[in-house]
Coordinates of C-alpha atoms in Angstrom, one line a residue:
X239 CA 29.7 7.9 -42.3
X240 CA 32.8 9.7 -42.1
X241 CA 34.1 12.5 -39.7
X242 CA 33.9 16.1 -40.1
X243 CA 37.3 17.1 -42.2
X244 CA 39.6 20.4 -40.7
X245 CA 38.5 23.2 -42.0
X246 CA 34.5 21.3 -42.1
X247 CA 32.2 23.1 -39.5
X248 CA 31.5 21.0 -36.4
X249 CA 27.9 19.4 -36.5
X250 CA 25.4 20.9 -34.7
X251 CA 24.9 20.0 -31.1
X252 CA 22.6 20.3 -27.6
X253 CA 23.5 17.0 -24.9
X254 CA 23.0 17.7 -21.3
X255 CA 26.0 18.0 -18.6
X256 CA 26.6 15.5 -15.9
X257 CA 25.5 18.6 -13.6
X258 CA 22.6 19.0 -15.6
X259 CA 23.3 22.0 -17.6
X260 CA 22.8 21.6 -21.3
X261 CA 25.6 22.2 -23.3
X262 CA 25.4 23.1 -27.4
X263 CA 27.4 24.2 -29.9
X264 CA 25.4 27.6 -30.2
X265 CA 26.7 27.9 -26.6
X266 CA 30.3 27.5 -27.3
X267 CA 29.9 30.0 -30.3
X268 CA 32.8 31.7 -30.0
X269 CA 35.6 29.7 -28.1
X270 CA 37.7 27.3 -28.8
X271 CA 37.0 23.9 -27.4
X272 CA 37.2 20.0 -27.9
X273 CA 34.8 17.3 -27.7
X274 CA 36.3 13.7 -26.8
X275 CA 34.2 10.5 -27.6
X276 CA 34.3 7.7 -25.5
X277 CA 32.6 4.3 -25.5
X278 CA 31.7 3.5 -21.4
X279 CA 31.8 5.9 -18.3
X280 CA 34.8 3.3 -15.4
X281 CA 35.9 1.2 -17.6
X282 CA 39.8 1.1 -17.9
X283 CA 41.1 2.4 -20.8
X284 CA 38.1 5.8 -20.7
X285 CA 39.0 6.0 -17.2
X286 CA 42.6 6.2 -18.1
X287 CA 42.1 8.7 -21.3
X288 CA 39.6 10.6 -18.6
X289 CA 42.4 10.6 -15.4
X290 CA 44.7 12.1 -17.6
X291 CA 42.7 15.0 -18.3
X292 CA 42.8 15.0 -14.5
X293 CA 46.0 15.1 -14.2
X294 CA 47.1 18.1 -16.5
X295 CA 44.5 19.9 -15.2
X296 CA 46.4 23.1 -15.3
X297 CA 48.1 22.6 -18.7
X298 CA 45.2 22.0 -20.3
X299 CA 42.9 25.1 -18.8
X300 CA 46.7 27.1 -19.5
X301 CA 45.6 26.4 -23.4
X302 CA 42.0 28.6 -23.0
X303 CA 39.6 25.8 -24.3
X304 CA 36.9 24.2 -22.8
X305 CA 37.0 19.9 -22.6
X306 CA 34.4 17.8 -23.0
X307 CA 33.8 14.1 -22.9
X308 CA 31.0 12.6 -24.8
X309 CA 29.6 9.5 -24.2
X310 CA 26.4 7.5 -24.7
X311 CA 25.8 7.4 -20.7
X312 CA 24.0 8.5 -18.6
X313 CA 24.3 12.2 -16.9
X314 CA 24.2 10.1 -13.6
X315 CA 26.5 7.4 -14.9
X316 CA 28.5 10.4 -16.1
X317 CA 28.5 12.2 -12.4
X318 CA 29.2 8.9 -10.6
X319 CA 32.1 8.7 -13.1
X320 CA 32.9 11.8 -12.5
X321 CA 32.5 12.4 -8.8
X322 CA 34.8 8.4 -8.1
X323 CA 37.5 9.4 -9.9
X324 CA 37.4 14.1 -9.2
X325 CA 38.2 14.9 -13.2
X326 CA 37.6 18.4 -14.0
X327 CA 36.1 18.2 -17.4
X328 CA 32.3 18.1 -17.7
X329 CA 30.7 14.6 -19.0
X330 CA 28.4 15.2 -21.2
X331 CA 25.6 12.7 -22.2
X332 CA 24.6 11.1 -26.6
X333 CA 22.0 8.5 -25.3
X334 CA 21.1 8.6 -28.4
X335 CA 24.3 8.5 -29.9
X336 CA 22.6 10.9 -32.3
X337 CA 26.0 13.2 -31.4
X338 CA 28.1 10.5 -32.1
X339 CA 26.4 9.5 -35.2
X340 CA 27.3 13.3 -36.6
X341 CA 30.6 13.4 -35.7
X342 CA 30.9 9.9 -37.7
X343 CA 32.0 7.8 -33.7
X344 CA 29.3 5.6 -33.3
X345 CA 31.5 3.0 -35.7
X346 CA 30.4 -1.3 -36.1
X347 CA 33.0 -2.5 -33.5
X348 CA 34.2 -6.2 -33.0
X349 CA 35.3 -8.0 -29.9
X350 CA 36.6 -11.3 -29.8
X351 CA 33.7 -11.8 -32.0
X352 CA 31.3 -10.1 -31.4
X353 CA 30.1 -6.8 -33.5
X354 CA 27.8 -4.8 -32.3
X355 CA 28.1 -0.6 -33.2
X356 CA 29.7 1.6 -29.6
X357 CA 32.2 4.9 -29.3
X358 CA 35.0 4.8 -31.4
X359 CA 37.8 6.7 -29.3
X360 CA 38.6 10.1 -31.7
X361 CA 39.0 13.8 -30.4
X362 CA 38.0 16.7 -32.0
X363 CA 39.0 20.3 -31.4
X364 CA 36.9 22.8 -32.1
X365 CA 38.0 26.6 -33.2
X366 CA 36.2 29.6 -31.8
X367 CA 34.6 30.2 -35.7
X368 CA 32.9 26.3 -35.4
X369 CA 34.8 24.9 -37.8
X370 CA 36.8 21.7 -37.1
X371 CA 40.1 22.2 -36.2
X372 CA 42.2 19.1 -35.3
X373 CA 41.0 15.2 -35.6
X374 CA 42.3 12.3 -33.4
X375 CA 40.7 9.4 -35.5
X376 CA 40.2 6.2 -33.3
X377 CA 43.0 7.5 -30.4
X378 CA 44.9 5.7 -27.6
X379 CA 43.7 6.9 -24.3
X380 CA 47.7 7.0 -22.5
X381 CA 48.2 9.4 -25.4
X382 CA 45.4 11.4 -25.8
X383 CA 46.7 14.5 -23.0
X384 CA 50.0 14.3 -24.9
X385 CA 48.6 14.5 -28.4
X386 CA 45.9 17.5 -27.4
X387 CA 48.6 19.4 -25.3
X388 CA 50.9 19.5 -28.7
X389 CA 47.7 21.0 -31.1
X390 CA 46.8 23.0 -28.4
X391 CA 49.8 24.8 -26.6

């Protein structure tokens, strides 16, 4: 499966946020937002990525977008991760990796010679019309916020 390309409609979704509310593509219709898919809460790269957003929060919110982190972790795991690092953006639980599959980010990965399925670190900017504006495939955690701000400005 491949990613939705810029100009294509973003796949529909419904996921539970770390605060218990359900966030859907339908509820976000009419506004610009970011979905960033990451592998796992409280791991080095994912923490770098999430804290980069936290540290640049004023610049991010000045663009008018809402930012959501998405991983296969549970809502409870997301709550712990968000609280531990004082993250300011919601984290959405995709425990069955249905949304990651629809966005093409649930992929075969290899680590230390072992092959497994997991989430590829990829970011999507979705326009108010529900279409993909930008895709950052396999984005480096340390470069994420800068690349994002470049296209949101």
